[in-house]
């Protein structure tokens, strides 16, 4: 799974994207556990972050699989 | 209803070129909106703003929001362009052009499109390369 | 609050020239509206519309409405132009440009300005020289 | 007093403007009586006409004097 980081989350991880190997699909909780294992402390962004899966906002009950491109989206401020 | 409706979405790394314009003769109202970078941002004088995006998703969200709003406010042509990178004070970061038979739909579309855009489209602005900033 | 606000009103006998544009750096939103003559007017295919006005009063009413709305929706620059005489299909009969610090005021100003204009400004359109027509 | 006519009222009177001599200021009722005397039948437009005095809409209790420019305004349709 490819995971994309932007603005403050990218400042925290120090990278724009990361690869995470998923053996089986996970829900959002499982995804955040894997992220926290790779980037300890990243969980502090969870409350302000929306997850996207394959370029669309993920549903609350979304399942994420190894082929997905996931993005951690901080509150947006375009326009 | 949705046939014969044109929606274009463009994301530019430099200045937004003039939007394509509306040439059809069934539109009585054309609304152009430009969001421009102001000198004064949160009480601080700035030279410009840096915009970044999750680009493929930003393009899809802009189109998705436009298509969704068209079911509520039937318009005939929507052209949207957003600029990324450094946008100097006085230049446009976003440009939206809406054409409709009557003005009511175009004005309501603009209002709601901008609100939705600022909620959902993964684009972020910063006053400098290093400080993120909610809108 | 009203100082530093520019309002221009122009009535033209031919095509409306491009509005002066906004160059100040304290406006985050610029809204341009064009009211365009449509091919289809009340189910009838037309070549254009004839506009006439009680010109000195029309100019004053346009400015009065703009100034009055500025107290409700503070904007920084308002440019209005209305065309008289024959306006062919696809060309603008009215053009309004509004600049404000934030988009909300400019959009609300436009909406209400057009409503008030259509109630109070002594300008009339006809499909031909001889048949009057309420809007 | 100068009186201006537009669109359907002008079609009816056949002229764009008329002069009416006022000996003393009149209210709207008096003005319409003078107009009817000069253009018999014009009163039928009264219910759909707004009066302007010196380039502004007249108040309901407006008084009109000989120096004024008055306009009979049919429902407008600009824009």
Short mmCIF file of C-alpha atoms in Angstrom, two decimals:
data_model
loop_
_atom_site.label_atom_id
_atom_site.label_comp_id
_atom_site.label_asym_id
_atom_site.label_seq_id
_atom_site.Cartn_x
_atom_site.Cartn_y
_atom_site.Cartn_z
CA UNK A 1 0.00 0.00 0.00
CA UNK A 2 1.19 3.44 -0.90
CA UNK A 3 0.52 6.11 1.75
CA UNK A 4 0.74 9.82 0.90
CA UNK A 5 1.53 12.58 3.41
CA UNK A 6 0.91 16.32 3.10
CA UNK A 7 1.70 19.55 4.95
CA UNK A 8 1.89 19.05 8.70
CA UNK A 9 1.84 15.25 8.54
CA UNK A 10 4.58 15.30 5.93
CA UNK A 11 6.56 17.68 8.13
CA UNK A 12 6.20 15.08 10.89
CA UNK A 13 7.07 11.97 8.87
CA UNK A 14 9.76 13.75 6.92
CA UNK A 15 8.64 12.04 3.70
CA UNK A 16 5.98 12.51 1.06
CA UNK A 17 5.02 8.88 0.78
CA UNK A 18 5.65 5.48 2.31
CA UNK A 19 5.04 1.88 1.41
CA UNK A 20 3.25 -0.33 3.90
CA UNK A 21 2.94 -4.04 3.30
CA UNK A 22 -0.56 -5.33 4.07
CA UNK A 23 -1.05 -9.07 4.34
CA UNK A 24 -4.80 -8.67 4.45
CA UNK A 25 -7.26 -5.78 4.20
CA UNK A 26 -7.56 -3.60 7.28
CA UNK A 27 -10.07 -1.10 8.59
CA UNK A 28 -9.08 2.44 9.61
CA UNK A 29 -8.07 1.32 13.13
CA UNK A 30 -5.71 -1.29 11.73
CA UNK A 31 -4.26 1.20 9.27
CA UNK A 32 -3.48 3.73 12.00
CA UNK A 33 -1.81 0.97 14.07
CA UNK A 34 0.47 0.14 11.16
CA UNK A 35 1.22 3.82 10.60
CA UNK A 36 1.98 4.34 14.29
CA UNK A 37 4.35 1.36 14.21
CA UNK A 38 6.23 2.92 11.30
CA UNK A 39 6.02 6.59 12.40
CA UNK A 40 5.72 6.60 16.19
CA UNK A 41 3.62 9.58 17.32
CA UNK A 42 1.70 9.96 14.03
CA UNK A 43 -1.50 8.93 15.83
CA UNK A 44 -1.73 12.45 17.28
CA UNK A 45 -2.87 13.59 13.83
CA UNK A 46 -5.70 11.09 13.62
CA UNK A 47 -8.42 13.35 15.02
CA UNK A 48 -7.65 16.06 12.47
CA UNK A 49 -7.00 13.75 9.52
CA UNK A 50 -9.38 12.39 6.90
CA UNK A 51 -8.34 9.27 5.04
CA UNK A 52 -8.62 8.99 1.30
CA UNK A 53 -8.52 5.72 -0.63
CA UNK A 54 -7.77 5.76 -4.35
CA UNK A 55 -8.39 9.50 -4.68
CA UNK A 56 -11.73 9.65 -2.88
CA UNK A 57 -12.61 10.16 0.79
CA UNK A 58 -12.84 6.84 2.60
CA UNK A 59 -16.08 5.84 4.27
CA UNK A 60 -15.99 5.28 8.03
CA UNK A 61 -16.30 1.53 7.49
CA UNK A 62 -13.82 1.52 4.60
CA UNK A 63 -11.51 -1.46 4.19
CA UNK A 64 -8.01 -0.76 2.86
CA UNK A 65 -6.05 -3.33 0.85
CA UNK A 66 -2.48 -3.65 -0.29
CA UNK A 67 -3.21 -2.35 -3.78
CA UNK A 68 -4.72 0.90 -2.55
CA UNK A 69 -3.24 4.37 -2.57
CA UNK A 70 -4.10 5.94 0.75
CA UNK A 71 -3.68 9.60 1.69
CA UNK A 72 -3.68 11.29 5.09
CA UNK A 73 -5.43 14.60 4.55
CA UNK A 74 -5.10 17.45 7.03
CA UNK A 75 -7.86 20.09 7.07
CA UNK A 76 -7.79 21.61 3.62
CA UNK A 77 -7.39 25.32 2.83
CA UNK A 78 -7.58 25.72 -0.90
CA UNK A 79 -9.09 28.55 -2.87
CA UNK B 1 -30.69 17.41 -18.04
CA UNK B 2 -26.99 16.73 -17.60
CA UNK B 3 -26.33 16.28 -21.29
CA UNK B 4 -25.04 19.31 -23.06
CA UNK B 5 -23.35 20.46 -19.84
CA UNK B 6 -19.62 21.11 -19.93
CA UNK B 7 -17.39 20.86 -16.87
CA UNK B 8 -13.67 21.55 -17.10
CA UNK B 9 -11.18 21.34 -14.24
CA UNK B 10 -7.59 22.49 -14.55
CA UNK B 11 -4.74 22.63 -12.09
CA UNK B 12 -1.91 24.96 -13.06
CA UNK B 13 1.61 25.37 -11.75
CA UNK B 14 1.77 28.96 -12.95
CA UNK B 15 -0.64 31.85 -13.51
CA UNK B 16 -4.16 30.77 -14.42
CA UNK B 17 -4.76 31.49 -18.11
CA UNK B 18 -8.04 33.14 -19.11
CA UNK B 19 -10.88 30.65 -18.78
CA UNK B 20 -12.29 29.32 -22.06
CA UNK B 21 -15.26 31.69 -21.99
CA UNK B 22 -18.83 31.00 -22.86
CA UNK B 23 -19.99 31.20 -26.45
CA UNK B 24 -23.30 29.36 -26.36
CA UNK B 25 -26.46 31.39 -26.88
CA UNK B 26 -28.64 29.64 -24.28
CA UNK B 27 -26.96 31.21 -21.24
CA UNK B 28 -28.36 34.43 -19.85
CA UNK B 29 -25.90 34.64 -16.98
CA UNK B 30 -22.15 34.26 -16.78
CA UNK B 31 -20.47 34.53 -13.39
CA UNK B 32 -16.69 34.67 -13.09
CA UNK B 33 -15.08 34.34 -9.70
CA UNK B 34 -11.47 34.89 -8.81
CA UNK B 35 -9.99 34.15 -5.43
CA UNK B 36 -7.03 36.48 -5.10
CA UNK B 37 -4.14 36.43 -2.62
CA UNK B 38 -4.41 39.42 -0.31
CA UNK B 39 -1.53 41.44 1.09
CA UNK B 40 -2.79 40.96 4.58
CA UNK B 41 -3.15 37.38 5.79
CA UNK B 42 -4.21 36.94 9.41
CA UNK B 43 -2.84 40.38 10.27
CA UNK B 44 0.55 39.68 8.70
CA UNK B 45 1.80 41.34 5.53
CA UNK B 46 2.83 38.69 3.05
CA UNK B 47 4.38 38.49 -0.43
CA UNK B 48 2.20 35.58 -1.47
CA UNK B 49 0.96 32.13 -0.53
CA UNK B 50 2.26 28.67 -1.34
CA UNK B 51 -0.35 26.17 -2.47
CA UNK B 52 0.11 22.43 -2.63
CA UNK B 53 -2.34 19.69 -3.51
CA UNK B 54 -2.90 16.00 -3.62
CA UNK B 55 -3.30 16.61 -7.26
CA UNK B 56 -5.12 13.61 -8.76
CA UNK B 57 -7.64 13.66 -5.94
CA UNK B 58 -8.02 17.46 -6.05
CA UNK B 59 -8.96 17.25 -9.73
CA UNK B 60 -11.48 14.51 -9.07
CA UNK B 61 -13.01 16.27 -6.08
CA UNK B 62 -13.41 19.54 -8.00
CA UNK B 63 -15.24 17.70 -10.77
CA UNK B 64 -17.25 15.58 -8.34
CA UNK B 65 -18.46 18.63 -6.41
CA UNK B 66 -19.33 20.45 -9.64
CA UNK B 67 -21.30 17.49 -11.00
CA UNK B 68 -23.10 17.02 -7.71
CA UNK B 69 -24.08 20.69 -7.46
CA UNK B 70 -25.32 20.67 -11.05
CA UNK B 71 -28.13 18.37 -9.97
CA UNK B 72 -29.17 21.02 -7.44
CA UNK B 73 -28.43 24.17 -9.46
CA UNK B 74 -28.71 23.34 -13.14
CA UNK B 75 -26.09 25.34 -15.02
CA UNK B 76 -24.75 24.78 -18.51
CA UNK B 77 -21.05 25.33 -18.25
CA UNK B 78 -18.58 25.18 -15.37
CA UNK B 79 -14.89 25.96 -15.78
CA UNK B 80 -12.64 25.68 -12.73
CA UNK B 81 -8.92 26.35 -12.46
CA UNK B 82 -6.73 26.25 -9.34
CA UNK B 83 -3.14 27.39 -9.19
CA UNK B 84 -0.44 25.61 -7.19
CA UNK B 85 3.01 26.69 -6.01
CA UNK B 86 3.77 30.28 -5.07
CA UNK B 87 0.98 32.74 -5.84
CA UNK B 88 2.03 36.38 -5.40
CA UNK B 89 -0.24 38.94 -3.73
CA UNK B 90 -2.81 40.28 -6.20
CA UNK B 91 -2.86 37.15 -8.36
CA UNK B 92 -5.59 34.54 -8.50
CA UNK B 93 -5.26 31.18 -6.78
CA UNK B 94 -8.63 30.00 -8.05
CA UNK B 95 -10.86 30.95 -10.92
CA UNK B 96 -14.39 29.68 -11.48
CA UNK B 97 -16.64 30.46 -14.43
CA UNK B 98 -20.29 29.49 -14.42
CA UNK B 99 -22.85 29.95 -17.18
CA UNK B 100 -26.55 29.27 -16.78
CA UNK B 101 -29.85 30.17 -18.36
CA UNK B 102 -30.78 32.43 -15.43
CA UNK B 103 -28.59 34.15 -12.89
CA UNK B 104 -30.04 32.55 -9.76
CA UNK B 105 -28.56 29.12 -10.40
CA UNK B 106 -25.13 30.45 -11.33
CA UNK B 107 -24.86 32.61 -8.20
CA UNK B 108 -26.05 29.82 -5.89
CA UNK B 109 -23.74 27.35 -7.62
CA UNK B 110 -20.77 29.64 -7.04
CA UNK B 111 -21.59 30.16 -3.39
CA UNK B 112 -21.99 26.48 -2.63
CA UNK B 113 -19.13 25.36 -4.85
CA UNK B 114 -16.67 27.58 -2.98
CA UNK B 115 -17.95 26.35 0.38
CA UNK B 116 -17.64 22.72 -0.65
CA UNK B 117 -14.28 23.30 -2.28
CA UNK B 118 -12.91 24.72 0.95
CA UNK B 119 -14.19 21.71 2.88
CA UNK B 120 -13.27 18.83 0.63
CA UNK B 121 -10.67 19.54 -2.03
CA UNK B 122 -7.20 18.43 -0.88
CA UNK B 123 -5.38 21.68 -1.48
CA UNK B 124 -3.48 23.51 1.24
CA UNK B 125 -2.04 26.97 1.50
CA UNK B 126 0.89 28.11 3.59
CA UNK B 127 2.33 31.56 4.10
CA UNK B 128 5.77 30.07 3.67
CA UNK B 129 7.16 26.73 2.55
CA UNK B 130 7.35 25.53 6.13
CA UNK B 131 4.22 26.59 8.02
CA UNK B 132 0.91 24.93 7.38
CA UNK B 133 -2.21 26.96 7.92
CA UNK B 134 -5.89 26.17 8.05
CA UNK B 135 -7.96 28.54 5.92
CA UNK C 1 -16.05 52.07 6.38
CA UNK C 2 -17.30 53.67 3.17
CA UNK C 3 -14.10 55.57 2.52
CA UNK C 4 -11.72 53.90 0.13
CA UNK C 5 -14.66 52.30 -1.67
CA UNK C 6 -14.99 52.90 -5.39
CA UNK C 7 -18.31 52.75 -7.22
CA UNK C 8 -18.51 53.37 -10.96
CA UNK C 9 -21.66 53.33 -13.06
CA UNK C 10 -21.64 53.53 -16.84
CA UNK C 11 -24.38 53.43 -19.41
CA UNK C 12 -23.24 52.58 -22.93
CA UNK C 13 -24.94 52.85 -26.28
CA UNK C 14 -22.74 50.13 -27.76
CA UNK C 15 -20.92 47.01 -26.53
CA UNK C 16 -19.81 47.20 -22.93
CA UNK C 17 -16.03 47.65 -22.82
CA UNK C 18 -14.04 45.51 -20.38
CA UNK C 19 -14.63 46.73 -16.84
CA UNK C 20 -11.73 48.61 -15.24
CA UNK C 21 -10.59 45.58 -13.27
CA UNK C 22 -9.36 45.40 -9.73
CA UNK C 23 -5.76 46.14 -8.92
CA UNK C 24 -5.84 46.71 -5.18
CA UNK C 25 -4.20 44.13 -2.95
CA UNK C 26 -6.81 44.09 -0.16
CA UNK C 27 -9.45 42.15 -2.10
CA UNK C 28 -9.51 38.39 -1.83
CA UNK C 29 -12.55 37.96 -4.05
CA UNK C 30 -13.48 39.39 -7.42
CA UNK C 31 -16.86 38.49 -8.89
CA UNK C 32 -17.74 39.43 -12.46
CA UNK C 33 -21.28 39.03 -13.67
CA UNK C 34 -22.56 39.35 -17.19
CA UNK C 35 -26.20 39.30 -18.14
CA UNK C 36 -26.30 38.03 -21.70
CA UNK C 37 -29.13 38.12 -24.24
CA UNK C 38 -30.33 34.58 -24.92
CA UNK C 39 -31.50 33.20 -28.23
CA UNK C 40 -34.72 32.03 -26.68
CA UNK C 41 -36.89 34.68 -25.03
CA UNK C 42 -40.25 33.47 -23.71
CA UNK C 43 -40.23 30.56 -26.15
CA UNK C 44 -39.55 32.77 -29.15
CA UNK C 45 -36.27 32.78 -31.08
CA UNK C 46 -34.93 36.32 -31.23
CA UNK C 47 -32.00 38.15 -32.80
CA UNK C 48 -31.54 40.44 -29.83
CA UNK C 49 -33.27 42.79 -27.42
CA UNK C 50 -33.80 46.54 -27.48
CA UNK C 51 -33.06 48.34 -24.23
CA UNK C 52 -34.13 51.84 -23.35
CA UNK C 53 -33.72 53.82 -20.16
CA UNK C 54 -34.65 56.96 -18.34
CA UNK C 55 -30.96 57.55 -18.40
CA UNK C 56 -30.19 60.17 -15.73
CA UNK C 57 -32.38 58.35 -13.24
CA UNK C 58 -31.06 54.92 -14.20
CA UNK C 59 -27.53 56.08 -13.45
CA UNK C 60 -28.56 57.50 -10.10
CA UNK C 61 -30.56 54.42 -9.12
CA UNK C 62 -27.70 52.09 -9.99
CA UNK C 63 -25.36 54.10 -7.79
CA UNK C 64 -27.93 54.50 -5.01
CA UNK C 65 -28.61 50.77 -4.87
CA UNK C 66 -24.88 50.01 -4.86
CA UNK C 67 -24.18 52.49 -2.04
CA UNK C 68 -27.11 51.21 -0.03
CA UNK C 69 -26.05 47.57 -0.37
CA UNK C 70 -22.49 48.46 0.59
CA UNK C 71 -23.73 49.26 4.09
CA UNK C 72 -25.10 45.71 4.29
CA UNK C 73 -22.38 43.84 2.37
CA UNK C 74 -19.14 45.78 2.72
CA UNK C 75 -17.22 45.46 -0.53
CA UNK C 76 -14.35 47.58 -1.79
CA UNK C 77 -15.04 48.14 -5.43
CA UNK C 78 -18.20 48.04 -7.54
CA UNK C 79 -18.20 48.63 -11.28
CA UNK C 80 -21.51 48.52 -13.13
CA UNK C 81 -22.20 48.97 -16.82
CA UNK C 82 -25.51 48.66 -18.66
CA UNK C 83 -25.91 48.71 -22.40
CA UNK C 84 -28.79 50.44 -24.22
CA UNK C 85 -30.16 50.14 -27.74
CA UNK C 86 -30.08 46.86 -29.65
CA UNK C 87 -28.12 44.08 -27.95
CA UNK C 88 -27.60 41.01 -30.16
CA UNK C 89 -27.99 37.47 -28.84
CA UNK C 90 -24.83 36.33 -27.03
CA UNK C 91 -23.76 39.84 -26.02
CA UNK C 92 -23.95 41.37 -22.56
CA UNK C 93 -26.66 43.84 -21.60
CA UNK C 94 -25.25 44.31 -18.10
CA UNK C 95 -21.89 43.77 -16.52
CA UNK C 96 -21.16 43.99 -12.80
CA UNK C 97 -17.78 43.64 -11.12
CA UNK C 98 -17.46 43.37 -7.38
CA UNK C 99 -14.32 43.14 -5.27
CA UNK C 100 -14.28 42.46 -1.57
CA UNK C 101 -11.97 41.19 1.13
CA UNK C 102 -13.86 37.90 1.38
CA UNK C 103 -16.08 36.14 -1.15
CA UNK C 104 -19.26 36.04 0.95
CA UNK C 105 -19.96 39.76 0.72
CA UNK C 106 -19.26 39.95 -3.00
CA UNK C 107 -21.57 37.05 -3.83
CA UNK C 108 -24.39 38.35 -1.62
CA UNK C 109 -23.92 41.84 -3.02
CA UNK C 110 -24.25 40.52 -6.57
CA UNK C 111 -27.38 38.54 -5.79
CA UNK C 112 -29.14 41.42 -4.08
CA UNK C 113 -27.89 44.07 -6.49
CA UNK C 114 -29.38 42.23 -9.46
CA UNK C 115 -32.69 41.75 -7.66
CA UNK C 116 -32.88 45.42 -6.74
CA UNK C 117 -31.75 46.51 -10.17
CA UNK C 118 -34.57 44.56 -11.77
CA UNK C 119 -37.08 46.17 -9.42
CA UNK C 120 -36.01 49.77 -9.40
CA UNK C 121 -33.74 50.87 -12.23
CA UNK C 122 -35.74 52.53 -15.03
CA UNK C 123 -34.50 50.42 -17.91
CA UNK C 124 -36.81 48.46 -20.18
CA UNK C 125 -36.24 45.75 -22.71
CA UNK C 126 -38.35 44.91 -25.73
CA UNK C 127 -38.03 42.12 -28.25
CA UNK C 128 -38.67 44.66 -30.96
CA UNK C 129 -38.88 48.43 -31.15
CA UNK C 130 -42.63 48.31 -30.71
CA UNK C 131 -43.56 45.73 -28.07
CA UNK C 132 -42.89 46.44 -24.42
CA UNK C 133 -42.25 43.50 -22.18
CA UNK C 134 -41.98 43.04 -18.45
CA UNK C 135 -38.92 41.01 -17.48
CA UNK D 1 -43.43 70.78 -15.26
CA UNK D 2 -41.71 68.41 -17.62
CA UNK D 3 -43.27 64.92 -17.78
CA UNK D 4 -41.39 61.99 -19.32
CA UNK D 5 -43.02 58.93 -20.90
CA UNK D 6 -41.49 55.54 -21.64
CA UNK D 7 -42.37 52.30 -23.42
CA UNK D 8 -46.09 51.49 -23.22
CA UNK D 9 -47.08 54.90 -21.83
CA UNK D 10 -45.09 56.63 -24.57
CA UNK D 11 -46.77 54.36 -27.13
CA UNK D 12 -50.08 55.59 -25.71
CA UNK D 13 -49.29 59.32 -25.55
CA UNK D 14 -47.36 59.25 -28.80
CA UNK D 15 -44.70 61.54 -27.35
CA UNK D 16 -41.62 61.20 -25.17
CA UNK D 17 -42.30 64.21 -23.02
CA UNK D 18 -44.88 66.89 -22.32
CA UNK D 19 -45.04 70.21 -20.54
CA UNK D 20 -47.74 70.74 -17.94
CA UNK D 21 -48.26 74.14 -16.38
CA UNK D 22 -48.77 73.94 -12.62
CA UNK D 23 -50.11 77.00 -10.81
CA UNK D 24 -49.43 75.43 -7.45
CA UNK D 25 -47.86 72.20 -6.19
CA UNK D 26 -50.05 69.11 -6.49
CA UNK D 27 -50.09 65.66 -4.95
CA UNK D 28 -50.14 62.49 -7.07
CA UNK D 29 -53.95 62.57 -7.40
CA UNK D 30 -53.82 66.09 -8.78
CA UNK D 31 -51.02 65.22 -11.14
CA UNK D 32 -52.95 62.28 -12.61
CA UNK D 33 -56.01 64.51 -13.08
CA UNK D 34 -53.92 66.96 -15.09
CA UNK D 35 -52.40 64.12 -17.12
CA UNK D 36 -55.84 62.65 -17.81
CA UNK D 37 -57.09 66.05 -18.99
CA UNK D 38 -54.20 66.26 -21.45
CA UNK D 39 -54.06 62.56 -22.45
CA UNK D 40 -57.56 61.13 -21.97
CA UNK D 41 -57.35 57.47 -21.01
CA UNK D 42 -53.83 57.66 -19.53
CA UNK D 43 -55.28 56.95 -16.07
CA UNK D 44 -55.51 53.26 -17.01
CA UNK D 45 -51.73 53.08 -16.56
CA UNK D 46 -51.83 54.49 -13.04
CA UNK D 47 -51.99 51.16 -11.19
CA UNK D 48 -48.89 49.88 -13.02
CA UNK D 49 -46.95 53.15 -12.98
CA UNK D 50 -44.52 54.51 -10.44
CA UNK D 51 -43.89 58.23 -10.40
CA UNK D 52 -40.40 59.69 -10.25
CA UNK D 53 -39.61 63.27 -9.32
CA UNK D 54 -36.26 64.76 -10.23
CA UNK D 55 -34.69 61.36 -10.99
CA UNK D 56 -35.78 59.58 -7.82
CA UNK D 57 -38.89 57.59 -6.96
CA UNK D 58 -41.58 59.84 -5.48
CA UNK D 59 -42.88 59.13 -2.01
CA UNK D 60 -46.60 58.35 -1.67
CA UNK D 61 -47.17 61.77 -0.11
CA UNK D 62 -44.91 63.54 -2.59
CA UNK D 63 -45.81 67.03 -3.73
CA UNK D 64 -44.96 67.98 -7.32
CA UNK D 65 -44.19 71.54 -8.37
CA UNK D 66 -43.84 73.35 -11.66
CA UNK D 67 -40.02 73.18 -11.60
CA UNK D 68 -39.94 69.41 -11.28
CA UNK D 69 -39.11 66.81 -13.88
CA UNK D 70 -41.60 63.99 -13.45
CA UNK D 71 -41.44 60.56 -15.07
CA UNK D 72 -44.09 57.88 -15.47
CA UNK D 73 -42.31 54.59 -15.02
CA UNK D 74 -43.80 51.31 -16.19
CA UNK D 75 -42.58 48.10 -14.54
CA UNK D 76 -38.89 47.96 -15.34
CA UNK D 77 -37.10 45.08 -17.04
CA UNK D 78 -33.42 45.95 -17.20
CA UNK D 79 -30.46 43.63 -16.87
#
